[in-house]
Structure formats: C-alpha cells, structure tokens
Amino acid sequence: MSAHAETPRTRAGARLADLVERIGIHNASLILALIALLILFGILRGDVFFSSRNILNIGMGVAILGVLAISQTAVIVSGGLDISVGAIVGLTTVSTAMAIDATGLAAAGPLAGVAIGAAAGLFNGLVITYGRVNAIIVTLGTMAIFRGIAFIISNGQSISIFNDTFRLLGVGRFLGLPAPIWVLIGVAVLFYVFLHKSIVGRNIYAIGGNPVVARLSGMDIKRYRVGMYVLSGMVAGIGGILLAARTGSGQPISGSEGLELEAITAAFLGGCAMQGARARLSGRFWASPLSGF
C-alpha cells in the first residue's frame, strides 16, 4: 500500500527537482521572492498595484533598470565595477535632448546618447586600466564629474523634447508591450550571444576568473578591460535614451536618485559574483523587477 501511495509523490518530487534544475536554483529563488512580493502587494493594495497603469509604469521603469543591470554585468564579469552609470544616464539624457533640439532629427538623439555614453565609459576604462587606480575610486569621482558636466551644459535646467517620433521609444507599444521592454529584450539577447557564444565573451570570463593566467595565455587584458567599460557606457547611454524618451526631457538630475546602486543590486541579485567571471543574464529578468519594486 505504502509503495503504491508513495510512487506518485516520488514522481512529482522528481519532476519538481528536474524543473528546478532546468531553471536553476538561483533563478527559482528569485521567482519565489517575486511571487511573494506580488502576493504581499496584492494583499496590501491590490486595487492600485494591479491596475494597468501601475503595471505599465513598473514595466517601463524595470526595463530601464534592467538595461543598466546588464551594463553592470558586463563590467563585473571582467572583474571591475562602475558606480558612475547613474551619472552617465543623466548626462546622456541631456545630450540626447540637446542633439534633438539642435538638429530637429529623431535619430540624432540616440546617436548622441550612445556616443556620449561610450566616451564616458572610455574615460573610465583608460583611467582605471592605464592609471592603475581602483575602479570604485575612479567611478565615484567620475560620477561627480559627469553629473557636473550635465548641469553645466544644461545650465541646470530641464530640456524638453518635442519630437514625437523619438518619444515612441519611451511611450510607444509594439505587440502590446511597451517599447522599452522590447529594447531590454534586444539588449539582453545581444549580450547573451556576445558573452556566451563568442570567443571575445569567453575571454572576458577568463579575465575575470584569473587575470594572471589570461595574461600569460596571450590576452591583451588592458584592451579588453577598456573595451568593457566602453560597452558599459554605451549600454548606460541606451538607458539614458529610454529615460529621455519616456519623460520627454533631458534632466541633469536623472539617475541621481540611487539608480547606480539599484543597477548594481540587480546585477548581484541576478547572479554576478563579486570576484567576477560568473554571471547569469537570465537572472537579470527576475532581479530587475525585485529591485524595481
């Protein structure tokens, strides 16, 4: 009797264990935490929390945070850290708004935002790598510098964006989903392919795991590290572009509300190791909503 009674439970337990193994214990924990939060908020203020407007706002906010978490992942995997991403977001929102205001072209905004983000990342990478200064110290300093530049070039004022085509990046929808979420999915897919399927991506993991062995095997570690900060700056620039499109303005204070810490938190919650060399991009999808809530 007991053997017949236990067999279905045993099979159910095996199927559950197999499902957890496929998802990953870390991802399963994040999903459970996310479900617990949804239940909690549903009990407290379900009428407001589950309204379509609130869900839409959370989704767009989480999309920007998710993009920034991916930019952090790129740097952390290689053994670094970038605390200036929030300031880069503020600088790129201002640059994007100024470029559109000066040219009247919707495409000028994203081009300026990505270029300024790349330049900011290049500056970080060069100082950290060739100046041999700790990444935390450098990016804390550049956080103040980038924020100051944003205030200077905008005279401390918000710059409005009146280009409706550009605003579609922040408030438009495609197949029922807000455009920022599609941008997040696109960035995540590109990063997954880059880090997991390319030789350069695997070399970045190797550098984060053991830089001495990577150097002895012939890798140009300095060039890789500078490149990762440039890439991080570009992706942070994309986050700034989405924020400018969503708010319809370039604001020098954008990103100064602890956005960098939220991005770093999401990156570590998503499975990044402090020592580098380990990260799960799938974890970003579950960690970003947790940080966003």
PDB file of C-alpha atoms in Angstrom:
ATOM      1  CA  MET A   1       0.000   0.000   0.000  1.00  0.00           C
ATOM      2  CA  SER A   2       2.717   2.422   1.051  1.00  0.00           C
ATOM      3  CA  ALA A   3       4.780   1.717  -2.075  1.00  0.00           C
ATOM      4  CA  HIS A   4       1.763   2.409  -4.348  1.00  0.00           C
ATOM      5  CA  ALA A   5       0.921   5.542  -2.323  1.00  0.00           C
ATOM      6  CA  GLU A   6       4.440   6.939  -2.450  1.00  0.00           C
ATOM      7  CA  THR A   7       5.127   6.361  -6.131  1.00  0.00           C
ATOM      8  CA  PRO A   8       3.120   9.353  -7.445  1.00  0.00           C
ATOM      9  CA  ARG A   9       4.664  11.609  -4.788  1.00  0.00           C
ATOM     10  CA  THR A  10       8.126  10.374  -5.715  1.00  0.00           C
ATOM     11  CA  ARG A  11       7.490  11.053  -9.374  1.00  0.00           C
ATOM     12  CA  ALA A  12       6.098  14.505  -8.599  1.00  0.00           C
ATOM     13  CA  GLY A  13       9.159  15.253  -6.470  1.00  0.00           C
ATOM     14  CA  ALA A  14      11.472  14.088  -9.247  1.00  0.00           C
ATOM     15  CA  ARG A  15       9.654  16.264 -11.785  1.00  0.00           C
ATOM     16  CA  LEU A  16       9.878  19.269  -9.435  1.00  0.00           C
ATOM     17  CA  ALA A  17      13.596  18.665  -8.856  1.00  0.00           C
ATOM     18  CA  ASP A  18      14.133  18.369 -12.609  1.00  0.00           C
ATOM     19  CA  LEU A  19      12.228  21.638 -13.196  1.00  0.00           C
ATOM     20  CA  VAL A  20      14.290  23.472 -10.545  1.00  0.00           C
ATOM     21  CA  GLU A  21      17.477  22.101 -12.077  1.00  0.00           C
ATOM     22  CA  ARG A  22      16.435  23.312 -15.525  1.00  0.00           C
ATOM     23  CA  ILE A  23      15.524  26.779 -14.245  1.00  0.00           C
ATOM     24  CA  GLY A  24      18.467  26.964 -11.862  1.00  0.00           C
ATOM     25  CA  ILE A  25      18.260  27.215  -8.071  1.00  0.00           C
ATOM     26  CA  HIS A  26      19.219  30.882  -8.146  1.00  0.00           C
ATOM     27  CA  ASN A  27      16.520  31.764 -10.690  1.00  0.00           C
ATOM     28  CA  ALA A  28      13.959  29.644  -8.821  1.00  0.00           C
ATOM     29  CA  SER A  29      14.709  31.578  -5.605  1.00  0.00           C
ATOM     30  CA  LEU A  30      14.268  34.900  -7.408  1.00  0.00           C
ATOM     31  CA  ILE A  31      10.968  33.761  -8.919  1.00  0.00           C
ATOM     32  CA  LEU A  32       9.669  32.670  -5.499  1.00  0.00           C
ATOM     33  CA  ALA A  33      10.724  36.022  -3.977  1.00  0.00           C
ATOM     34  CA  LEU A  34       8.989  37.861  -6.828  1.00  0.00           C
ATOM     35  CA  ILE A  35       5.778  35.841  -6.336  1.00  0.00           C
ATOM     36  CA  ALA A  36       5.902  36.559  -2.577  1.00  0.00           C
ATOM     37  CA  LEU A  37       6.213  40.294  -3.265  1.00  0.00           C
ATOM     38  CA  LEU A  38       3.304  40.214  -5.721  1.00  0.00           C
ATOM     39  CA  ILE A  39       1.137  38.426  -3.133  1.00  0.00           C
ATOM     40  CA  LEU A  40       2.165  40.924  -0.434  1.00  0.00           C
ATOM     41  CA  PHE A  41       1.428  43.990  -2.566  1.00  0.00           C
ATOM     42  CA  GLY A  42      -1.781  42.375  -3.767  1.00  0.00           C
ATOM     43  CA  ILE A  43      -2.945  41.943  -0.182  1.00  0.00           C
ATOM     44  CA  LEU A  44      -1.928  45.482   0.854  1.00  0.00           C
ATOM     45  CA  ARG A  45      -3.224  47.480  -2.150  1.00  0.00           C
ATOM     46  CA  GLY A  46      -4.281  45.088  -4.868  1.00  0.00           C
ATOM     47  CA  ASP A  47      -6.693  47.594  -6.440  1.00  0.00           C
ATOM     48  CA  VAL A  48      -3.880  50.067  -7.105  1.00  0.00           C
ATOM     49  CA  PHE A  49      -0.934  47.723  -7.604  1.00  0.00           C
ATOM     50  CA  PHE A  50      -2.550  45.547 -10.269  1.00  0.00           C
ATOM     51  CA  SER A  51      -4.069  48.446 -12.213  1.00  0.00           C
ATOM     52  CA  SER A  52      -2.992  48.535 -15.863  1.00  0.00           C
ATOM     53  CA  ARG A  53      -1.470  51.997 -15.458  1.00  0.00           C
ATOM     54  CA  ASN A  54       0.665  50.932 -12.488  1.00  0.00           C
ATOM     55  CA  ILE A  55       1.796  47.726 -14.199  1.00  0.00           C
ATOM     56  CA  LEU A  56       2.747  49.753 -17.288  1.00  0.00           C
ATOM     57  CA  ASN A  57       4.751  52.249 -15.219  1.00  0.00           C
ATOM     58  CA  ILE A  58       6.535  49.444 -13.345  1.00  0.00           C
ATOM     59  CA  GLY A  59       7.317  47.693 -16.620  1.00  0.00           C
ATOM     60  CA  MET A  60       8.902  50.788 -18.182  1.00  0.00           C
ATOM     61  CA  GLY A  61      10.880  51.556 -15.018  1.00  0.00           C
ATOM     62  CA  VAL A  62      12.084  47.977 -14.738  1.00  0.00           C
ATOM     63  CA  ALA A  63      13.117  47.978 -18.406  1.00  0.00           C
ATOM     64  CA  ILE A  64      15.480  50.923 -17.863  1.00  0.00           C
ATOM     65  CA  LEU A  65      16.850  49.353 -14.688  1.00  0.00           C
ATOM     66  CA  GLY A  66      17.295  46.042 -16.493  1.00  0.00           C
ATOM     67  CA  VAL A  67      19.346  47.696 -19.248  1.00  0.00           C
ATOM     68  CA  LEU A  68      21.591  49.309 -16.621  1.00  0.00           C
ATOM     69  CA  ALA A  69      21.941  45.986 -14.758  1.00  0.00           C
ATOM     70  CA  ILE A  70      23.161  44.388 -17.982  1.00  0.00           C
ATOM     71  CA  SER A  71      25.732  47.174 -18.397  1.00  0.00           C
ATOM     72  CA  GLN A  72      26.941  46.425 -14.848  1.00  0.00           C
ATOM     73  CA  THR A  73      27.095  42.713 -15.610  1.00  0.00           C
ATOM     74  CA  ALA A  74      29.498  43.313 -18.479  1.00  0.00           C
ATOM     75  CA  VAL A  75      31.936  45.120 -16.203  1.00  0.00           C
ATOM     76  CA  ILE A  76      31.548  42.846 -13.170  1.00  0.00           C
ATOM     77  CA  VAL A  77      32.189  39.708 -15.223  1.00  0.00           C
ATOM     78  CA  SER A  78      35.571  41.133 -16.220  1.00  0.00           C
ATOM     79  CA  GLY A  79      36.401  41.838 -12.560  1.00  0.00           C
ATOM     80  CA  GLY A  80      35.511  45.565 -12.429  1.00  0.00           C
ATOM     81  CA  LEU A  81      32.718  47.806 -11.151  1.00  0.00           C
ATOM     82  CA  ASP A  82      31.125  51.004 -12.471  1.00  0.00           C
ATOM     83  CA  ILE A  83      29.389  53.269  -9.959  1.00  0.00           C
ATOM     84  CA  SER A  84      29.037  56.131 -12.451  1.00  0.00           C
ATOM     85  CA  VAL A  85      26.264  54.589 -14.579  1.00  0.00           C
ATOM     86  CA  GLY A  86      23.579  56.742 -12.934  1.00  0.00           C
ATOM     87  CA  ALA A  87      25.530  59.911 -13.746  1.00  0.00           C
ATOM     88  CA  ILE A  88      26.100  58.656 -17.316  1.00  0.00           C
ATOM     89  CA  VAL A  89      22.332  58.255 -17.626  1.00  0.00           C
ATOM     90  CA  GLY A  90      21.810  61.878 -16.543  1.00  0.00           C
ATOM     91  CA  LEU A  91      24.496  63.120 -18.951  1.00  0.00           C
ATOM     92  CA  THR A  92      23.063  61.149 -21.874  1.00  0.00           C
ATOM     93  CA  THR A  93      19.504  62.362 -21.269  1.00  0.00           C
ATOM     94  CA  VAL A  94      20.762  65.950 -21.508  1.00  0.00           C
ATOM     95  CA  SER A  95      22.941  65.190 -24.559  1.00  0.00           C
ATOM     96  CA  THR A  96      20.068  63.417 -26.280  1.00  0.00           C
ATOM     97  CA  ALA A  97      17.674  66.311 -25.684  1.00  0.00           C
ATOM     98  CA  MET A  98      20.244  68.885 -26.856  1.00  0.00           C
ATOM     99  CA  ALA A  99      21.029  66.918 -30.038  1.00  0.00           C
ATOM    100  CA  ILE A 100      17.349  66.659 -30.979  1.00  0.00           C
ATOM    101  CA  ASP A 101      16.767  70.322 -30.129  1.00  0.00           C
ATOM    102  CA  ALA A 102      19.723  71.413 -32.276  1.00  0.00           C
ATOM    103  CA  THR A 103      19.016  69.252 -35.339  1.00  0.00           C
ATOM    104  CA  GLY A 104      15.298  68.510 -35.182  1.00  0.00           C
ATOM    105  CA  LEU A 105      16.103  64.902 -36.120  1.00  0.00           C
ATOM    106  CA  ALA A 106      14.843  61.976 -34.025  1.00  0.00           C
ATOM    107  CA  ALA A 107      17.882  59.854 -34.950  1.00  0.00           C
ATOM    108  CA  ALA A 108      20.302  62.478 -33.637  1.00  0.00           C
ATOM    109  CA  GLY A 109      19.203  61.799 -30.051  1.00  0.00           C
ATOM    110  CA  PRO A 110      20.125  58.083 -29.873  1.00  0.00           C
ATOM    111  CA  LEU A 111      23.367  58.689 -31.777  1.00  0.00           C
ATOM    112  CA  ALA A 112      24.413  61.426 -29.358  1.00  0.00           C
ATOM    113  CA  GLY A 113      23.345  59.395 -26.316  1.00  0.00           C
ATOM    114  CA  VAL A 114      25.284  56.273 -27.321  1.00  0.00           C
ATOM    115  CA  ALA A 115      28.354  58.328 -28.356  1.00  0.00           C
ATOM    116  CA  ILE A 116      28.438  60.269 -25.072  1.00  0.00           C
ATOM    117  CA  GLY A 117      27.927  57.060 -23.074  1.00  0.00           C
ATOM    118  CA  ALA A 118      30.804  55.404 -24.963  1.00  0.00           C
ATOM    119  CA  ALA A 119      33.048  58.426 -24.358  1.00  0.00           C
ATOM    120  CA  ALA A 120      32.256  58.371 -20.633  1.00  0.00           C
ATOM    121  CA  GLY A 121      32.983  54.631 -20.488  1.00  0.00           C
ATOM    122  CA  LEU A 122      36.242  55.136 -22.413  1.00  0.00           C
ATOM    123  CA  PHE A 123      37.366  57.749 -19.894  1.00  0.00           C
ATOM    124  CA  ASN A 124      36.590  55.385 -17.009  1.00  0.00           C
ATOM    125  CA  GLY A 125      38.359  52.482 -18.691  1.00  0.00           C
ATOM    126  CA  LEU A 126      41.520  54.433 -19.543  1.00  0.00           C
ATOM    127  CA  VAL A 127      41.925  55.881 -16.042  1.00  0.00           C
ATOM    128  CA  ILE A 128      41.244  52.539 -14.323  1.00  0.00           C
ATOM    129  CA  THR A 129      43.359  50.411 -16.644  1.00  0.00           C
ATOM    130  CA  TYR A 130      46.313  52.606 -17.559  1.00  0.00           C
ATOM    131  CA  GLY A 131      46.216  54.803 -14.448  1.00  0.00           C
ATOM    132  CA  ARG A 132      46.071  51.667 -12.282  1.00  0.00           C
ATOM    133  CA  VAL A 133      43.519  53.255  -9.959  1.00  0.00           C
ATOM    134  CA  ASN A 134      40.866  51.248  -8.124  1.00  0.00           C
ATOM    135  CA  ALA A 135      37.631  51.069 -10.138  1.00  0.00           C
ATOM    136  CA  ILE A 136      35.449  52.138  -7.195  1.00  0.00           C
ATOM    137  CA  ILE A 137      37.535  55.267  -6.544  1.00  0.00           C
ATOM    138  CA  VAL A 138      37.626  56.228 -10.221  1.00  0.00           C
ATOM    139  CA  THR A 139      33.917  55.762 -10.888  1.00  0.00           C
ATOM    140  CA  LEU A 140      32.968  57.548  -7.665  1.00  0.00           C
ATOM    141  CA  GLY A 141      35.000  60.509  -8.922  1.00  0.00           C
ATOM    142  CA  THR A 142      33.664  60.384 -12.467  1.00  0.00           C
ATOM    143  CA  MET A 143      30.127  60.105 -11.096  1.00  0.00           C
ATOM    144  CA  ALA A 144      30.557  63.641  -9.720  1.00  0.00           C
ATOM    145  CA  ILE A 145      32.333  64.807 -12.896  1.00  0.00           C
ATOM    146  CA  PHE A 146      29.671  63.510 -15.307  1.00  0.00           C
ATOM    147  CA  ARG A 147      26.897  64.920 -13.126  1.00  0.00           C
ATOM    148  CA  GLY A 148      28.661  68.288 -13.054  1.00  0.00           C
ATOM    149  CA  ILE A 149      29.068  68.312 -16.853  1.00  0.00           C
ATOM    150  CA  ALA A 150      25.358  67.587 -17.253  1.00  0.00           C
ATOM    151  CA  PHE A 151      24.490  70.566 -15.045  1.00  0.00           C
ATOM    152  CA  ILE A 152      26.947  72.882 -16.824  1.00  0.00           C
ATOM    153  CA  ILE A 153      25.858  72.165 -20.410  1.00  0.00           C
ATOM    154  CA  SER A 154      22.161  72.408 -19.479  1.00  0.00           C
ATOM    155  CA  ASN A 155      22.560  75.391 -17.127  1.00  0.00           C
ATOM    156  CA  GLY A 156      20.897  73.217 -14.532  1.00  0.00           C
ATOM    157  CA  GLN A 157      17.623  73.317 -16.475  1.00  0.00           C
ATOM    158  CA  SER A 158      15.452  70.567 -17.903  1.00  0.00           C
ATOM    159  CA  ILE A 159      15.489  70.469 -21.738  1.00  0.00           C
ATOM    160  CA  SER A 160      12.155  69.466 -23.273  1.00  0.00           C
ATOM    161  CA  ILE A 161      11.896  67.092 -26.227  1.00  0.00           C
ATOM    162  CA  PHE A 162       9.061  67.788 -28.680  1.00  0.00           C
ATOM    163  CA  ASN A 163       9.915  65.155 -31.293  1.00  0.00           C
ATOM    164  CA  ASP A 164       7.015  62.654 -31.335  1.00  0.00           C
ATOM    165  CA  THR A 165       8.973  60.074 -33.340  1.00  0.00           C
ATOM    166  CA  PHE A 166      11.686  59.918 -30.704  1.00  0.00           C
ATOM    167  CA  ARG A 167       9.126  59.765 -27.883  1.00  0.00           C
ATOM    168  CA  LEU A 168       7.850  56.468 -29.333  1.00  0.00           C
ATOM    169  CA  LEU A 169      10.986  54.835 -27.866  1.00  0.00           C
ATOM    170  CA  GLY A 170       9.709  55.627 -24.392  1.00  0.00           C
ATOM    171  CA  VAL A 171       5.925  55.571 -24.615  1.00  0.00           C
ATOM    172  CA  GLY A 172       5.175  53.579 -27.777  1.00  0.00           C
ATOM    173  CA  ARG A 173       3.933  49.977 -27.866  1.00  0.00           C
ATOM    174  CA  PHE A 174       4.581  47.014 -30.132  1.00  0.00           C
ATOM    175  CA  LEU A 175       2.547  43.805 -29.940  1.00  0.00           C
ATOM    176  CA  GLY A 176       1.000  45.076 -26.720  1.00  0.00           C
ATOM    177  CA  LEU A 177       4.300  45.609 -24.892  1.00  0.00           C
ATOM    178  CA  PRO A 178       5.931  48.992 -24.190  1.00  0.00           C
ATOM    179  CA  ALA A 179       8.860  49.791 -26.485  1.00  0.00           C
ATOM    180  CA  PRO A 180      11.413  49.952 -23.581  1.00  0.00           C
ATOM    181  CA  ILE A 181      10.698  46.294 -22.764  1.00  0.00           C
ATOM    182  CA  TRP A 182      11.459  45.307 -26.367  1.00  0.00           C
ATOM    183  CA  VAL A 183      14.705  47.291 -26.135  1.00  0.00           C
ATOM    184  CA  LEU A 184      15.561  45.430 -22.909  1.00  0.00           C
ATOM    185  CA  ILE A 185      14.892  42.078 -24.571  1.00  0.00           C
ATOM    186  CA  GLY A 186      17.032  43.055 -27.573  1.00  0.00           C
ATOM    187  CA  VAL A 187      19.947  44.204 -25.396  1.00  0.00           C
ATOM    188  CA  ALA A 188      19.727  41.041 -23.252  1.00  0.00           C
ATOM    189  CA  VAL A 189      19.757  38.746 -26.307  1.00  0.00           C
ATOM    190  CA  LEU A 190      22.740  40.573 -27.841  1.00  0.00           C
ATOM    191  CA  PHE A 191      24.657  40.381 -24.567  1.00  0.00           C
ATOM    192  CA  TYR A 192      23.852  36.696 -24.123  1.00  0.00           C
ATOM    193  CA  VAL A 193      25.195  35.895 -27.584  1.00  0.00           C
ATOM    194  CA  PHE A 194      28.215  38.140 -27.043  1.00  0.00           C
ATOM    195  CA  LEU A 195      29.215  36.756 -23.641  1.00  0.00           C
ATOM    196  CA  HIS A 196      28.311  33.084 -24.141  1.00  0.00           C
ATOM    197  CA  LYS A 197      28.719  32.375 -27.842  1.00  0.00           C
ATOM    198  CA  SER A 198      31.683  34.491 -28.926  1.00  0.00           C
ATOM    199  CA  ILE A 199      35.405  33.995 -28.328  1.00  0.00           C
ATOM    200  CA  VAL A 200      35.689  37.558 -27.028  1.00  0.00           C
ATOM    201  CA  GLY A 201      32.937  36.899 -24.478  1.00  0.00           C
ATOM    202  CA  ARG A 202      34.623  33.730 -23.220  1.00  0.00           C
ATOM    203  CA  ASN A 203      37.922  35.594 -22.944  1.00  0.00           C
ATOM    204  CA  ILE A 204      36.173  38.195 -20.750  1.00  0.00           C
ATOM    205  CA  TYR A 205      35.029  35.436 -18.397  1.00  0.00           C
ATOM    206  CA  ALA A 206      38.594  34.100 -18.335  1.00  0.00           C
ATOM    207  CA  ILE A 207      39.996  37.544 -17.474  1.00  0.00           C
ATOM    208  CA  GLY A 208      37.505  37.934 -14.623  1.00  0.00           C
ATOM    209  CA  GLY A 209      38.325  34.451 -13.310  1.00  0.00           C
ATOM    210  CA  ASN A 210      42.114  34.607 -13.338  1.00  0.00           C
ATOM    211  CA  PRO A 211      43.727  37.664 -14.957  1.00  0.00           C
ATOM    212  CA  VAL A 212      47.267  36.322 -14.461  1.00  0.00           C
ATOM    213  CA  VAL A 213      46.563  33.129 -16.377  1.00  0.00           C
ATOM    214  CA  ALA A 214      44.689  35.131 -19.022  1.00  0.00           C
ATOM    215  CA  ARG A 215      47.672  37.449 -19.483  1.00  0.00           C
ATOM    216  CA  LEU A 216      50.129  34.543 -19.686  1.00  0.00           C
ATOM    217  CA  SER A 217      47.954  32.935 -22.347  1.00  0.00           C
ATOM    218  CA  GLY A 218      48.460  35.985 -24.543  1.00  0.00           C
ATOM    219  CA  MET A 219      45.311  38.047 -23.977  1.00  0.00           C
ATOM    220  CA  ASP A 220      45.601  41.833 -24.092  1.00  0.00           C
ATOM    221  CA  ILE A 221      43.906  42.366 -20.731  1.00  0.00           C
ATOM    222  CA  LYS A 222      44.144  46.163 -20.779  1.00  0.00           C
ATOM    223  CA  ARG A 223      42.407  46.413 -24.127  1.00  0.00           C
ATOM    224  CA  TYR A 224      39.657  44.032 -23.013  1.00  0.00           C
ATOM    225  CA  ARG A 225      39.014  45.975 -19.806  1.00  0.00           C
ATOM    226  CA  VAL A 226      38.881  49.334 -21.549  1.00  0.00           C
ATOM    227  CA  GLY A 227      36.518  47.797 -24.086  1.00  0.00           C
ATOM    228  CA  MET A 228      34.189  46.524 -21.370  1.00  0.00           C
ATOM    229  CA  TYR A 229      33.917  49.975 -19.799  1.00  0.00           C
ATOM    230  CA  VAL A 230      33.191  51.470 -23.233  1.00  0.00           C
ATOM    231  CA  LEU A 231      30.496  48.834 -23.749  1.00  0.00           C
ATOM    232  CA  SER A 232      29.074  49.523 -20.282  1.00  0.00           C
ATOM    233  CA  GLY A 233      28.969  53.259 -21.045  1.00  0.00           C
ATOM    234  CA  MET A 234      27.177  52.635 -24.361  1.00  0.00           C
ATOM    235  CA  VAL A 235      24.527  50.475 -22.700  1.00  0.00           C
ATOM    236  CA  ALA A 236      24.098  53.046 -19.914  1.00  0.00           C
ATOM    237  CA  GLY A 237      23.640  55.561 -22.729  1.00  0.00           C
ATOM    238  CA  ILE A 238      20.802  53.417 -24.087  1.00  0.00           C
ATOM    239  CA  GLY A 239      19.219  53.546 -20.621  1.00  0.00           C
ATOM    240  CA  GLY A 240      19.515  57.332 -20.698  1.00  0.00           C
ATOM    241  CA  ILE A 241      17.921  57.478 -24.154  1.00  0.00           C
ATOM    242  CA  LEU A 242      14.958  55.405 -22.941  1.00  0.00           C
ATOM    243  CA  LEU A 243      14.567  57.640 -19.892  1.00  0.00           C
ATOM    244  CA  ALA A 244      14.670  60.805 -22.028  1.00  0.00           C
ATOM    245  CA  ALA A 245      12.081  59.333 -24.410  1.00  0.00           C
ATOM    246  CA  ARG A 246       9.841  58.287 -21.530  1.00  0.00           C
ATOM    247  CA  THR A 247       9.944  61.639 -19.684  1.00  0.00           C
ATOM    248  CA  GLY A 248      10.117  63.772 -22.830  1.00  0.00           C
ATOM    249  CA  SER A 249      13.043  65.751 -21.481  1.00  0.00           C
ATOM    250  CA  GLY A 250      16.725  65.757 -20.666  1.00  0.00           C
ATOM    251  CA  GLN A 251      17.271  66.347 -16.974  1.00  0.00           C
ATOM    252  CA  PRO A 252      20.707  66.684 -15.367  1.00  0.00           C
ATOM    253  CA  ILE A 253      19.396  65.176 -12.132  1.00  0.00           C
ATOM    254  CA  SER A 254      18.284  61.988 -13.909  1.00  0.00           C
ATOM    255  CA  GLY A 255      19.982  58.965 -12.403  1.00  0.00           C
ATOM    256  CA  SER A 256      20.976  60.805  -9.222  1.00  0.00           C
ATOM    257  CA  GLU A 257      18.311  59.057  -7.115  1.00  0.00           C
ATOM    258  CA  GLY A 258      20.430  55.986  -6.451  1.00  0.00           C
ATOM    259  CA  LEU A 259      19.926  54.451  -9.900  1.00  0.00           C
ATOM    260  CA  GLU A 260      23.514  53.153  -9.959  1.00  0.00           C
ATOM    261  CA  LEU A 261      23.019  51.304  -6.665  1.00  0.00           C
ATOM    262  CA  GLU A 262      19.769  49.766  -7.908  1.00  0.00           C
ATOM    263  CA  ALA A 263      21.557  48.574 -11.059  1.00  0.00           C
ATOM    264  CA  ILE A 264      24.434  47.086  -9.052  1.00  0.00           C
ATOM    265  CA  THR A 265      21.955  45.430  -6.679  1.00  0.00           C
ATOM    266  CA  ALA A 266      20.046  43.937  -9.600  1.00  0.00           C
ATOM    267  CA  ALA A 267      23.302  42.656 -11.119  1.00  0.00           C
ATOM    268  CA  PHE A 268      24.364  40.889  -7.913  1.00  0.00           C
ATOM    269  CA  LEU A 269      20.852  39.597  -7.203  1.00  0.00           C
ATOM    270  CA  GLY A 270      20.856  38.227 -10.727  1.00  0.00           C
ATOM    271  CA  GLY A 271      23.849  36.005 -10.000  1.00  0.00           C
ATOM    272  CA  CYS A 272      27.005  38.062 -10.575  1.00  0.00           C
ATOM    273  CA  ALA A 273      29.959  37.037  -8.423  1.00  0.00           C
ATOM    274  CA  MET A 274      31.871  39.757  -6.563  1.00  0.00           C
ATOM    275  CA  GLN A 275      35.124  38.301  -7.904  1.00  0.00           C
ATOM    276  CA  GLY A 276      33.915  38.354 -11.495  1.00  0.00           C
ATOM    277  CA  ALA A 277      33.881  35.504 -14.035  1.00  0.00           C
ATOM    278  CA  ARG A 278      30.347  34.381 -13.121  1.00  0.00           C
ATOM    279  CA  ALA A 279      27.008  35.830 -14.187  1.00  0.00           C
ATOM    280  CA  ARG A 280      23.607  34.688 -15.368  1.00  0.00           C
ATOM    281  CA  LEU A 281      21.872  37.069 -17.757  1.00  0.00           C
ATOM    282  CA  SER A 282      18.612  35.175 -17.168  1.00  0.00           C
ATOM    283  CA  GLY A 283      18.833  36.237 -13.530  1.00  0.00           C
ATOM    284  CA  ARG A 284      18.599  39.898 -14.602  1.00  0.00           C
ATOM    285  CA  PHE A 285      14.988  39.331 -15.748  1.00  0.00           C
ATOM    286  CA  TRP A 286      13.931  38.303 -12.243  1.00  0.00           C
ATOM    287  CA  ALA A 287      16.286  40.528 -10.246  1.00  0.00           C
ATOM    288  CA  SER A 288      15.313  43.757 -12.043  1.00  0.00           C
ATOM    289  CA  PRO A 289      11.625  43.588 -11.007  1.00  0.00           C
ATOM    290  CA  LEU A 290      12.691  42.793  -7.435  1.00  0.00           C
ATOM    291  CA  SER A 291      14.895  45.905  -7.359  1.00  0.00           C
ATOM    292  CA  GLY A 292      12.236  47.929  -9.180  1.00  0.00           C
ATOM    293  CA  PHE A 293       9.525  47.048  -6.640  1.00  0.00           C
TER     294      PHE A 293
END
